[in-house]
């Protein structure tokens, strides 16, 4: 049994796909279906119906989706429905590789995945297997086609990009002071709301901290900016007083002086917040997610991506290496760049920069890093144990500088090896 819907309008099929999804029916859209392609088996009259135009084809994926389509959409005639469901039950029970079950290699797993699991167990997974090529590399490379996207998978590399990691000894978290304080301020905002210490506080809020540096060292906090959602009945002066005394001073403490400027809800009232006020888009706060503007950024967001994307996994690894370099006393601050290209499992570039604060030459540290760390994407995923449901925590308070055992990239257990490798 095969359920296909064909159309010359991709937009129409995408709308149908969304409608089917509301019924729990999973589907994929095949692009560029050529004119004359069969769209069904021969009917009672023996005719095989073929498309009259170049078109797009929507294919139902998986036994459960077929069954739901038959019951709720496709066959109003009860006898037809019963026959279809009975047939589907038998088809679902067939052994792997038997006719009617389409097996393909999954790009991130060493197994064959049948169509029943596509789009369910592995959402946004492979929809059609086109071909396989042998290349001069560490593993086979597949040319794959997924919904609406043509993708070349080179040994786990899905994009080419440069990722950066940063660490500094100016805070215990080895994060720049400004972003460290900014995250602590937003945590404090949540604490006073949840504890009831400030009953007027609502969930939405933002912070920004400007730090003055002298000779590369933080001296004082120059400005603190707070935007905090509030109940409609409280006046601005009450908000400002409570924020300064109950949020800013407990967090920023010794970094404040008589000249520090406090800017609280400067644009006015902030009653409507959260999605009703600003729905937001993931990937738009990449600097807040990382180092607050210190160091460099490759431009790829971390959130919303599984660890097979080096935007995420290699950024974590770069932070891990930079933090261990600083923890080893090899530098006061360090930036690590790792760059990848499609079809290459190892980085095409590795750069270490200590900004003149290193106790040994940067080149020597780079040599040690190359010897001690396996920077192939799969090796990074295994080393940092990233195949776990841990990423929800990164949605707030940043991806780095967190004292959480799940954040394996924050460990500094390799510092001793790095010191020894650098001759210290």
mmCIF file of C-alpha atoms in Angstrom:
data_model
loop_
_atom_site.group_PDB
_atom_site.id
_atom_site.type_symbol
_atom_site.label_atom_id
_atom_site.label_comp_id
_atom_site.label_asym_id
_atom_site.label_seq_id
_atom_site.Cartn_x
_atom_site.Cartn_y
_atom_site.Cartn_z
ATOM 1 C CA UNK A 1 0.000 0.000 0.000
ATOM 2 C CA UNK A 2 1.261 3.466 -0.866
ATOM 3 C CA UNK A 3 -0.440 6.771 -0.172
ATOM 4 C CA UNK A 4 0.815 9.671 -2.273
ATOM 5 C CA UNK A 5 -0.538 13.134 -2.968
ATOM 6 C CA UNK A 6 0.795 14.949 -6.019
ATOM 7 C CA UNK A 7 0.616 18.625 -6.950
ATOM 8 C CA UNK A 8 2.405 21.172 -9.115
ATOM 9 C CA UNK A 9 2.219 23.565 -6.134
ATOM 10 C CA UNK A 10 4.798 23.015 -3.395
ATOM 11 C CA UNK A 11 3.032 25.565 -1.194
ATOM 12 C CA UNK A 12 -0.233 23.636 -1.438
ATOM 13 C CA UNK A 13 1.459 20.368 -0.441
ATOM 14 C CA UNK A 14 3.212 22.073 2.474
ATOM 15 C CA UNK A 15 -0.169 23.318 3.706
ATOM 16 C CA UNK A 16 -1.570 19.795 3.338
ATOM 17 C CA UNK A 17 1.454 18.471 5.253
ATOM 18 C CA UNK A 18 0.665 20.809 8.161
ATOM 19 C CA UNK A 19 -2.986 19.748 8.074
ATOM 20 C CA UNK A 20 -2.030 16.061 8.096
ATOM 21 C CA UNK A 21 0.303 16.711 11.013
ATOM 22 C CA UNK A 22 -2.699 17.961 13.028
ATOM 23 C CA UNK A 23 -4.172 14.471 12.565
ATOM 24 C CA UNK A 24 -0.881 12.879 13.670
ATOM 25 C CA UNK A 25 -0.068 11.832 10.107
ATOM 26 C CA UNK A 26 3.643 12.170 9.277
ATOM 27 C CA UNK A 27 4.731 12.801 5.719
ATOM 28 C CA UNK A 28 7.631 13.876 3.531
ATOM 29 C CA UNK A 29 7.646 15.879 0.303
ATOM 30 C CA UNK A 30 9.669 14.679 -2.673
ATOM 31 C CA UNK A 31 10.847 17.511 -4.888
ATOM 32 C CA UNK A 32 11.061 17.573 -8.690
ATOM 33 C CA UNK A 33 8.808 14.604 -9.460
ATOM 34 C CA UNK A 34 9.044 14.361 -13.252
ATOM 35 C CA UNK A 35 6.105 14.327 -15.628
ATOM 36 C CA UNK A 36 4.979 10.780 -16.374
ATOM 37 C CA UNK A 37 5.963 9.405 -12.963
ATOM 38 C CA UNK A 38 3.413 6.805 -11.754
ATOM 39 C CA UNK A 39 1.355 8.110 -8.843
ATOM 40 C CA UNK A 40 -0.424 4.873 -8.072
ATOM 41 C CA UNK A 41 -0.809 1.205 -8.958
ATOM 42 C CA UNK A 42 -3.084 -0.012 -11.710
ATOM 43 C CA UNK A 43 -6.769 0.142 -10.858
ATOM 44 C CA UNK A 44 -9.509 -2.279 -11.862
ATOM 45 C CA UNK A 45 -9.331 -0.934 -15.401
ATOM 46 C CA UNK A 46 -5.632 -1.834 -15.576
ATOM 47 C CA UNK A 47 -4.527 1.759 -16.100
ATOM 48 C CA UNK A 48 -1.518 3.158 -14.285
ATOM 49 C CA UNK A 49 -2.125 6.792 -13.509
ATOM 50 C CA UNK A 50 0.809 9.107 -14.206
ATOM 51 C CA UNK A 51 1.444 12.757 -13.443
ATOM 52 C CA UNK A 52 0.692 15.136 -16.292
ATOM 53 C CA UNK A 53 3.097 17.855 -15.131
ATOM 54 C CA UNK A 54 6.416 18.222 -13.343
ATOM 55 C CA UNK A 55 5.261 18.234 -9.747
ATOM 56 C CA UNK A 56 5.880 17.559 -6.072
ATOM 57 C CA UNK A 57 4.759 14.433 -4.258
ATOM 58 C CA UNK A 58 3.748 14.095 -0.616
ATOM 59 C CA UNK A 59 4.369 10.600 0.792
ATOM 60 C CA UNK A 60 2.829 9.307 4.005
ATOM 61 C CA UNK A 61 5.522 7.916 6.340
ATOM 62 C CA UNK A 62 5.100 5.064 8.807
ATOM 63 C CA UNK A 63 2.507 2.471 9.797
ATOM 64 C CA UNK A 64 0.782 4.668 12.385
ATOM 65 C CA UNK A 65 0.442 7.481 9.873
ATOM 66 C CA UNK A 66 -1.010 5.138 7.227
ATOM 67 C CA UNK A 67 -3.493 3.832 9.773
ATOM 68 C CA UNK A 68 -4.569 7.292 10.917
ATOM 69 C CA UNK A 69 -4.916 8.429 7.315
ATOM 70 C CA UNK A 70 -7.107 5.432 6.499
ATOM 71 C CA UNK A 71 -9.316 5.832 9.567
ATOM 72 C CA UNK A 72 -9.709 9.602 9.714
ATOM 73 C CA UNK A 73 -9.144 10.944 6.215
ATOM 74 C CA UNK A 74 -8.733 8.586 3.304
ATOM 75 C CA UNK A 75 -11.510 5.982 3.309
ATOM 76 C CA UNK A 76 -15.012 6.847 4.412
ATOM 77 C CA UNK A 77 -16.265 3.462 3.223
ATOM 78 C CA UNK A 78 -16.043 1.136 6.250
ATOM 79 C CA UNK A 79 -15.227 -1.989 4.215
ATOM 80 C CA UNK A 80 -12.325 -0.259 2.463
ATOM 81 C CA UNK A 81 -11.123 1.051 5.793
ATOM 82 C CA UNK A 82 -11.165 -2.379 7.413
ATOM 83 C CA UNK A 83 -9.304 -3.950 4.475
ATOM 84 C CA UNK A 84 -6.654 -1.227 4.539
ATOM 85 C CA UNK A 85 -6.094 -1.472 8.296
ATOM 86 C CA UNK A 86 -5.871 -5.271 8.117
ATOM 87 C CA UNK A 87 -3.342 -5.033 5.279
ATOM 88 C CA UNK A 88 -1.303 -2.454 7.148
ATOM 89 C CA UNK A 89 -1.162 -4.685 10.217
ATOM 90 C CA UNK A 90 0.332 -7.492 8.146
ATOM 91 C CA UNK A 91 2.746 -5.138 6.366
ATOM 92 C CA UNK A 92 3.975 -3.726 9.656
ATOM 93 C CA UNK A 93 4.829 -7.211 10.866
ATOM 94 C CA UNK A 94 7.080 -8.061 7.944
ATOM 95 C CA UNK A 95 10.739 -8.764 8.712
ATOM 96 C CA UNK A 96 13.353 -6.117 7.803
ATOM 97 C CA UNK A 97 14.271 -5.838 4.127
ATOM 98 C CA UNK A 98 11.071 -7.533 2.990
ATOM 99 C CA UNK A 99 9.032 -5.821 0.259
ATOM 100 C CA UNK A 100 7.018 -2.915 1.593
ATOM 101 C CA UNK A 101 9.554 -1.762 4.178
ATOM 102 C CA UNK A 102 12.072 0.770 2.937
ATOM 103 C CA UNK A 103 15.416 0.634 4.782
ATOM 104 C CA UNK A 104 18.006 3.405 4.571
ATOM 105 C CA UNK A 105 21.231 4.317 6.362
ATOM 106 C CA UNK A 106 20.633 7.003 8.974
ATOM 107 C CA UNK A 107 23.371 9.686 8.821
ATOM 108 C CA UNK A 108 24.118 9.808 12.549
ATOM 109 C CA UNK A 109 23.549 6.183 13.513
ATOM 110 C CA UNK A 110 25.230 2.938 12.520
ATOM 111 C CA UNK A 111 21.980 1.225 11.680
ATOM 112 C CA UNK A 112 19.346 0.868 9.017
ATOM 113 C CA UNK A 113 16.175 2.802 9.744
ATOM 114 C CA UNK A 114 12.816 1.671 8.373
ATOM 115 C CA UNK A 115 10.162 4.069 7.135
ATOM 116 C CA UNK A 116 7.927 3.350 10.106
ATOM 117 C CA UNK A 117 10.381 5.223 12.339
ATOM 118 C CA UNK A 118 11.186 8.084 9.985
ATOM 119 C CA UNK A 119 9.733 11.393 11.102
ATOM 120 C CA UNK A 120 8.657 9.877 14.430
ATOM 121 C CA UNK A 121 11.613 8.423 16.293
ATOM 122 C CA UNK A 122 13.980 10.479 14.134
ATOM 123 C CA UNK A 123 12.165 13.718 13.258
ATOM 124 C CA UNK A 124 13.613 15.715 10.354
ATOM 125 C CA UNK A 125 15.426 12.564 9.348
ATOM 126 C CA UNK A 126 16.219 11.108 5.957
ATOM 127 C CA UNK A 127 13.299 10.824 3.559
ATOM 128 C CA UNK A 128 14.965 9.173 0.573
ATOM 129 C CA UNK A 129 18.277 7.439 -0.009
ATOM 130 C CA UNK A 130 19.736 8.436 -3.367
ATOM 131 C CA UNK A 131 23.161 6.857 -3.597
ATOM 132 C CA UNK A 132 26.437 6.023 -1.892
ATOM 133 C CA UNK A 133 29.970 7.003 -2.853
ATOM 134 C CA UNK A 134 33.324 5.799 -1.596
ATOM 135 C CA UNK A 135 35.667 8.670 -0.788
ATOM 136 C CA UNK A 136 39.189 8.964 0.563
ATOM 137 C CA UNK A 137 38.190 9.492 4.150
ATOM 138 C CA UNK A 138 37.693 7.717 7.447
ATOM 139 C CA UNK A 139 34.186 6.493 6.644
ATOM 140 C CA UNK A 140 31.650 6.200 3.880
ATOM 141 C CA UNK A 141 29.969 9.394 2.758
ATOM 142 C CA UNK A 142 26.314 9.475 1.784
ATOM 143 C CA UNK A 143 24.462 11.818 -0.498
ATOM 144 C CA UNK A 144 21.147 12.221 1.278
ATOM 145 C CA UNK A 145 17.878 13.984 0.660
ATOM 146 C CA UNK A 146 15.687 15.247 3.486
ATOM 147 C CA UNK A 147 12.439 17.199 3.502
ATOM 148 C CA UNK A 148 12.843 20.281 1.294
ATOM 149 C CA UNK A 149 16.630 20.302 1.796
ATOM 150 C CA UNK A 150 19.445 18.743 -0.225
ATOM 151 C CA UNK A 151 22.203 17.826 2.212
ATOM 152 C CA UNK A 152 25.667 16.370 1.745
ATOM 153 C CA UNK A 153 26.748 14.471 4.839
ATOM 154 C CA UNK A 154 30.502 14.092 5.123
ATOM 155 C CA UNK A 155 31.293 11.818 8.061
ATOM 156 C CA UNK A 156 29.035 13.703 10.435
ATOM 157 C CA UNK A 157 29.893 17.185 9.141
ATOM 158 C CA UNK A 158 26.721 18.937 8.001
ATOM 159 C CA UNK A 159 28.106 22.493 7.712
ATOM 160 C CA UNK A 160 31.439 24.203 7.298
ATOM 161 C CA UNK A 161 32.120 26.881 9.866
ATOM 162 C CA UNK A 162 34.557 28.234 12.432
ATOM 163 C CA UNK A 163 33.775 27.809 16.114
ATOM 164 C CA UNK A 164 35.368 29.714 18.988
ATOM 165 C CA UNK A 165 35.869 29.050 22.668
ATOM 166 C CA UNK A 166 37.038 31.533 25.289
ATOM 167 C CA UNK A 167 38.146 31.535 28.916
ATOM 168 C CA UNK A 168 39.640 34.087 31.303
ATOM 169 C CA UNK A 169 40.844 33.987 34.902
ATOM 170 C CA UNK A 170 39.032 37.194 35.897
ATOM 171 C CA UNK A 171 36.139 35.239 37.492
ATOM 172 C CA UNK A 172 35.834 31.834 39.234
ATOM 173 C CA UNK A 173 33.645 30.641 36.340
ATOM 174 C CA UNK A 174 36.447 31.615 33.924
ATOM 175 C CA UNK A 175 33.971 33.823 32.085
ATOM 176 C CA UNK A 176 34.337 37.551 31.353
ATOM 177 C CA UNK A 177 33.099 39.581 34.333
ATOM 178 C CA UNK A 178 30.428 41.460 32.371
ATOM 179 C CA UNK A 179 28.585 38.371 31.095
ATOM 180 C CA UNK A 180 29.109 36.565 34.415
ATOM 181 C CA UNK A 181 27.384 39.393 36.298
ATOM 182 C CA UNK A 182 24.666 39.749 33.649
ATOM 183 C CA UNK A 183 23.669 36.083 33.976
ATOM 184 C CA UNK A 184 23.794 36.273 37.775
ATOM 185 C CA UNK A 185 21.488 39.298 37.675
ATOM 186 C CA UNK A 186 18.858 37.470 35.621
ATOM 187 C CA UNK A 187 19.111 34.480 37.961
ATOM 188 C CA UNK A 188 18.581 36.837 40.896
ATOM 189 C CA UNK A 189 15.516 38.302 39.186
ATOM 190 C CA UNK A 190 14.046 34.795 38.996
ATOM 191 C CA UNK A 191 14.972 34.071 42.637
ATOM 192 C CA UNK A 192 13.198 37.116 44.107
ATOM 193 C CA UNK A 193 10.109 36.306 42.047
ATOM 194 C CA UNK A 194 9.943 32.625 42.987
ATOM 195 C CA UNK A 195 10.694 33.230 46.672
ATOM 196 C CA UNK A 196 8.127 36.015 46.916
ATOM 197 C CA UNK A 197 10.730 38.510 48.140
ATOM 198 C CA UNK A 198 9.499 40.924 45.460
ATOM 199 C CA UNK A 199 5.871 40.091 44.817
ATOM 200 C CA UNK A 200 5.458 42.523 41.911
ATOM 201 C CA UNK A 201 8.075 40.814 39.691
ATOM 202 C CA UNK A 202 6.869 38.936 36.592
ATOM 203 C CA UNK A 203 8.925 36.349 34.634
ATOM 204 C CA UNK A 204 10.332 38.388 31.723
ATOM 205 C CA UNK A 205 13.520 40.417 32.061
ATOM 206 C CA UNK A 206 16.928 41.324 30.675
ATOM 207 C CA UNK A 207 20.235 42.607 32.001
ATOM 208 C CA UNK A 208 23.350 44.308 30.665
ATOM 209 C CA UNK A 209 26.557 45.164 32.515
ATOM 210 C CA UNK A 210 29.340 47.510 31.398
ATOM 211 C CA UNK A 211 32.706 46.889 33.074
ATOM 212 C CA UNK A 212 35.644 49.306 33.077
ATOM 213 C CA UNK A 213 39.053 47.678 32.490
ATOM 214 C CA UNK A 214 42.496 49.033 33.369
ATOM 215 C CA UNK A 215 45.543 47.323 31.848
ATOM 216 C CA UNK A 216 43.415 44.363 30.800
ATOM 217 C CA UNK A 217 41.959 43.802 34.285
ATOM 218 C CA UNK A 218 38.404 44.605 35.434
ATOM 219 C CA UNK A 219 38.361 47.594 37.792
ATOM 220 C CA UNK A 220 34.718 48.534 38.360
ATOM 221 C CA UNK A 221 31.180 48.265 37.040
ATOM 222 C CA UNK A 222 30.364 51.432 35.124
ATOM 223 C CA UNK A 223 26.707 50.772 34.192
ATOM 224 C CA UNK A 224 24.000 48.238 35.008
ATOM 225 C CA UNK A 225 20.919 48.095 32.774
ATOM 226 C CA UNK A 226 17.866 46.136 33.934
ATOM 227 C CA UNK A 227 14.550 45.591 32.166
ATOM 228 C CA UNK A 228 12.141 43.714 34.416
ATOM 229 C CA UNK A 229 8.499 42.809 33.874
ATOM 230 C CA UNK A 230 6.191 43.965 36.660
ATOM 231 C CA UNK A 231 2.621 44.025 37.934
ATOM 232 C CA UNK A 232 0.610 46.982 36.620
ATOM 233 C CA UNK A 233 -0.018 48.516 40.058
ATOM 234 C CA UNK A 234 3.549 49.321 41.132
ATOM 235 C CA UNK A 235 5.113 52.734 40.403
ATOM 236 C CA UNK A 236 8.463 53.204 38.671
ATOM 237 C CA UNK A 237 10.274 54.587 41.738
ATOM 238 C CA UNK A 238 9.336 51.500 43.735
ATOM 239 C CA UNK A 239 10.608 49.248 40.936
ATOM 240 C CA UNK A 240 13.908 51.145 40.700
ATOM 241 C CA UNK A 241 14.499 51.054 44.470
ATOM 242 C CA UNK A 242 13.727 47.338 44.791
ATOM 243 C CA UNK A 243 15.853 46.379 41.780
ATOM 244 C CA UNK A 244 18.898 48.299 43.027
ATOM 245 C CA UNK A 245 18.672 47.078 46.623
ATOM 246 C CA UNK A 246 17.414 43.499 46.166
ATOM 247 C CA UNK A 247 18.875 42.506 42.800
ATOM 248 C CA UNK A 248 21.850 44.644 41.716
ATOM 249 C CA UNK A 249 23.674 45.208 45.021
ATOM 250 C CA UNK A 250 23.559 41.549 46.188
ATOM 251 C CA UNK A 251 25.036 40.427 42.841
ATOM 252 C CA UNK A 252 27.473 43.158 41.820
ATOM 253 C CA UNK A 253 28.594 44.043 45.352
ATOM 254 C CA UNK A 254 32.232 45.097 45.451
ATOM 255 C CA UNK A 255 32.333 46.104 41.785
ATOM 256 C CA UNK A 256 29.964 49.033 42.401
ATOM 257 C CA UNK A 257 31.058 52.537 43.414
ATOM 258 C CA UNK A 258 29.523 55.994 43.802
ATOM 259 C CA UNK A 259 29.797 56.632 40.058
ATOM 260 C CA UNK A 260 28.075 53.439 38.888
ATOM 261 C CA UNK A 261 24.992 54.219 36.806
ATOM 262 C CA UNK A 262 21.772 52.227 37.291
ATOM 263 C CA UNK A 263 19.277 52.165 34.404
ATOM 264 C CA UNK A 264 16.022 50.390 35.315
ATOM 265 C CA UNK A 265 13.080 50.114 32.883
ATOM 266 C CA UNK A 266 14.241 53.340 31.285
ATOM 267 C CA UNK A 267 11.765 53.115 28.396
ATOM 268 C CA UNK A 268 8.765 53.028 30.741
ATOM 269 C CA UNK A 269 6.303 50.387 31.900
ATOM 270 C CA UNK A 270 7.002 46.704 31.244
ATOM 271 C CA UNK A 271 3.724 44.944 32.032
ATOM 272 C CA UNK A 272 3.252 42.784 28.927
ATOM 273 C CA UNK A 273 6.152 40.358 28.484
ATOM 274 C CA UNK A 274 6.992 36.868 27.316
ATOM 275 C CA UNK A 275 5.593 35.555 24.000
ATOM 276 C CA UNK A 276 2.637 38.005 23.945
ATOM 277 C CA UNK A 277 5.119 40.889 24.023
ATOM 278 C CA UNK A 278 7.919 39.491 21.883
ATOM 279 C CA UNK A 279 7.805 35.954 20.529
ATOM 280 C CA UNK A 280 11.495 35.933 19.669
ATOM 281 C CA UNK A 281 13.433 33.685 17.308
ATOM 282 C CA UNK A 282 15.981 31.065 18.340
ATOM 283 C CA UNK A 283 19.538 31.854 17.279
ATOM 284 C CA UNK A 284 19.154 35.616 17.668
ATOM 285 C CA UNK A 285 21.048 35.880 20.994
ATOM 286 C CA UNK A 286 24.308 34.154 20.140
ATOM 287 C CA UNK A 287 26.474 36.648 22.057
ATOM 288 C CA UNK A 288 24.404 36.299 25.240
ATOM 289 C CA UNK A 289 24.608 32.516 24.805
ATOM 290 C CA UNK A 290 28.412 32.657 24.663
ATOM 291 C CA UNK A 291 30.845 35.267 26.054
ATOM 292 C CA UNK A 292 29.022 38.596 25.983
ATOM 293 C CA UNK A 293 31.099 40.057 23.172
ATOM 294 C CA UNK A 294 34.506 38.973 24.451
ATOM 295 C CA UNK A 295 36.520 36.896 22.012
ATOM 296 C CA UNK A 296 35.214 35.983 18.557
ATOM 297 C CA UNK A 297 32.098 34.252 17.256
ATOM 298 C CA UNK A 298 31.706 32.130 14.127
ATOM 299 C CA UNK A 299 28.118 33.270 13.600
ATOM 300 C CA UNK A 300 26.360 29.918 14.022
ATOM 301 C CA UNK A 301 23.885 29.638 16.871
ATOM 302 C CA UNK A 302 24.169 26.806 19.384
ATOM 303 C CA UNK A 303 20.550 26.360 20.425
ATOM 304 C CA UNK A 304 18.102 24.244 18.478
ATOM 305 C CA UNK A 305 20.791 21.917 17.135
ATOM 306 C CA UNK A 306 21.710 18.348 17.996
ATOM 307 C CA UNK A 307 25.373 17.567 18.787
ATOM 308 C CA UNK A 308 26.061 16.280 15.273
ATOM 309 C CA UNK A 309 26.151 19.966 14.299
ATOM 310 C CA UNK A 310 29.639 21.312 14.976
ATOM 311 C CA UNK A 311 28.110 24.738 15.616
ATOM 312 C CA UNK A 312 27.146 23.245 18.957
ATOM 313 C CA UNK A 313 29.546 20.393 19.743
ATOM 314 C CA UNK A 314 32.742 22.068 18.517
ATOM 315 C CA UNK A 315 31.831 25.309 20.325
ATOM 316 C CA UNK A 316 31.565 23.292 23.523
ATOM 317 C CA UNK A 317 34.886 21.604 22.814
ATOM 318 C CA UNK A 318 36.584 24.934 22.083
ATOM 319 C CA UNK A 319 35.363 26.279 25.434
ATOM 320 C CA UNK A 320 36.545 23.106 27.177
ATOM 321 C CA UNK A 321 40.042 23.441 25.730
ATOM 322 C CA UNK A 322 40.281 27.180 26.453
ATOM 323 C CA UNK A 323 39.135 26.674 30.040
ATOM 324 C CA UNK A 324 41.659 23.905 30.658
ATOM 325 C CA UNK A 325 44.453 26.070 29.215
ATOM 326 C CA UNK A 326 43.598 28.879 31.654
ATOM 327 C CA UNK A 327 43.101 26.433 34.541
ATOM 328 C CA UNK A 328 46.559 25.007 33.800
ATOM 329 C CA UNK A 329 48.098 28.447 34.295
ATOM 330 C CA UNK A 330 49.266 28.533 30.682
ATOM 331 C CA UNK A 331 47.514 31.885 30.095
ATOM 332 C CA UNK A 332 45.372 34.521 31.813
ATOM 333 C CA UNK A 333 42.920 34.399 28.921
ATOM 334 C CA UNK A 334 42.655 32.185 25.876
ATOM 335 C CA UNK A 335 40.682 31.924 22.660
ATOM 336 C CA UNK A 336 40.459 28.656 20.716
ATOM 337 C CA UNK A 337 39.322 28.521 17.087
ATOM 338 C CA UNK A 338 38.320 25.249 15.392
ATOM 339 C CA UNK A 339 37.292 25.247 11.720
ATOM 340 C CA UNK A 340 35.714 22.409 9.722
ATOM 341 C CA UNK A 341 34.918 21.747 6.071
ATOM 342 C CA UNK A 342 32.508 19.344 4.390
ATOM 343 C CA UNK A 343 33.994 15.935 3.689
ATOM 344 C CA UNK A 344 36.826 16.249 6.240
ATOM 345 C CA UNK A 345 36.436 14.589 9.606
ATOM 346 C CA UNK A 346 39.334 16.482 11.191
ATOM 347 C CA UNK A 347 39.495 20.276 11.549
ATOM 348 C CA UNK A 348 41.048 22.189 8.675
ATOM 349 C CA UNK A 349 42.243 24.794 11.177
ATOM 350 C CA UNK A 350 43.110 24.982 14.870
ATOM 351 C CA UNK A 351 44.296 28.243 16.391
ATOM 352 C CA UNK A 352 45.213 29.158 19.968
ATOM 353 C CA UNK A 353 45.511 32.815 20.984
ATOM 354 C CA UNK A 354 46.426 33.918 24.513
ATOM 355 C CA UNK A 355 46.501 37.642 23.662
ATOM 356 C CA UNK A 356 50.031 37.987 25.003
ATOM 357 C CA UNK A 357 49.174 36.516 28.417
ATOM 358 C CA UNK A 358 50.643 33.042 27.843
ATOM 359 C CA UNK A 359 53.385 31.567 30.009
ATOM 360 C CA UNK A 360 54.587 29.583 26.975
ATOM 361 C CA UNK A 361 54.326 30.392 23.237
ATOM 362 C CA UNK A 362 50.891 29.940 21.660
ATOM 363 C CA UNK A 363 52.376 27.528 19.120
ATOM 364 C CA UNK A 364 53.540 25.212 21.890
ATOM 365 C CA UNK A 365 50.071 25.167 23.449
ATOM 366 C CA UNK A 366 48.566 24.414 20.038
ATOM 367 C CA UNK A 367 50.899 21.442 19.573
ATOM 368 C CA UNK A 368 49.874 20.096 22.983
ATOM 369 C CA UNK A 369 46.176 20.490 22.157
ATOM 370 C CA UNK A 370 46.603 18.615 18.876
ATOM 371 C CA UNK A 371 48.249 15.710 20.718
ATOM 372 C CA UNK A 372 45.818 15.526 23.620
ATOM 373 C CA UNK A 373 42.387 16.175 22.073
ATOM 374 C CA UNK A 374 40.580 14.294 19.299
ATOM 375 C CA UNK A 375 38.648 16.995 17.451
ATOM 376 C CA UNK A 376 36.687 14.830 15.022
ATOM 377 C CA UNK A 377 32.948 15.517 15.511
ATOM 378 C CA UNK A 378 32.026 11.986 16.594
ATOM 379 C CA UNK A 379 34.966 11.916 19.002
ATOM 380 C CA UNK A 380 33.839 15.220 20.516
ATOM 381 C CA UNK A 381 30.290 13.907 20.979
ATOM 382 C CA UNK A 382 31.606 10.777 22.722
ATOM 383 C CA UNK A 383 34.204 12.643 24.819
ATOM 384 C CA UNK A 384 31.725 15.236 26.122
ATOM 385 C CA UNK A 385 28.893 12.670 26.312
ATOM 386 C CA UNK A 386 26.527 14.899 24.342
ATOM 387 C CA UNK A 387 23.947 12.280 23.346
ATOM 388 C CA UNK A 388 21.821 13.107 26.378
ATOM 389 C CA UNK A 389 18.728 15.286 26.929
ATOM 390 C CA UNK A 390 20.698 18.085 28.601
ATOM 391 C CA UNK A 391 20.273 21.055 26.293
ATOM 392 C CA UNK A 392 17.022 22.466 27.675
ATOM 393 C CA UNK A 393 19.035 24.043 30.494
ATOM 394 C CA UNK A 394 21.016 26.109 28.003
ATOM 395 C CA UNK A 395 17.906 28.052 26.940
ATOM 396 C CA UNK A 396 18.524 30.581 29.737
ATOM 397 C CA UNK A 397 21.646 31.891 31.509
ATOM 398 C CA UNK A 398 24.011 30.935 28.690
ATOM 399 C CA UNK A 399 25.818 27.788 27.601
ATOM 400 C CA UNK A 400 29.086 28.472 29.438
ATOM 401 C CA UNK A 401 30.346 29.252 32.931
ATOM 402 C CA UNK A 402 27.728 27.015 34.545
ATOM 403 C CA UNK A 403 28.383 24.874 37.624
ATOM 404 C CA UNK A 404 26.358 21.885 36.454
ATOM 405 C CA UNK A 405 27.614 18.285 36.137
ATOM 406 C CA UNK A 406 25.693 17.885 32.863
ATOM 407 C CA UNK A 407 27.818 20.629 31.293
ATOM 408 C CA UNK A 408 30.803 18.372 30.705
ATOM 409 C CA UNK A 409 32.611 21.016 28.650
ATOM 410 C CA UNK A 410 33.113 23.037 31.859
ATOM 411 C CA UNK A 411 35.359 20.400 33.453
ATOM 412 C CA UNK A 412 39.037 21.269 33.928
ATOM 413 C CA UNK A 413 40.385 17.773 34.524
ATOM 414 C CA UNK A 414 42.823 17.999 31.590
ATOM 415 C CA UNK A 415 44.746 20.974 32.985
ATOM 416 C CA UNK A 416 47.511 18.814 34.457
ATOM 417 C CA UNK A 417 48.076 17.002 31.150
ATOM 418 C CA UNK A 418 48.324 20.315 29.317
ATOM 419 C CA UNK A 419 50.898 21.679 31.783
ATOM 420 C CA UNK A 420 52.989 18.555 31.417
ATOM 421 C CA UNK A 421 52.718 18.589 27.613
ATOM 422 C CA UNK A 422 53.913 22.213 27.617
ATOM 423 C CA UNK A 423 56.888 21.407 29.854
ATOM 424 C CA UNK A 424 55.622 23.015 33.072
#
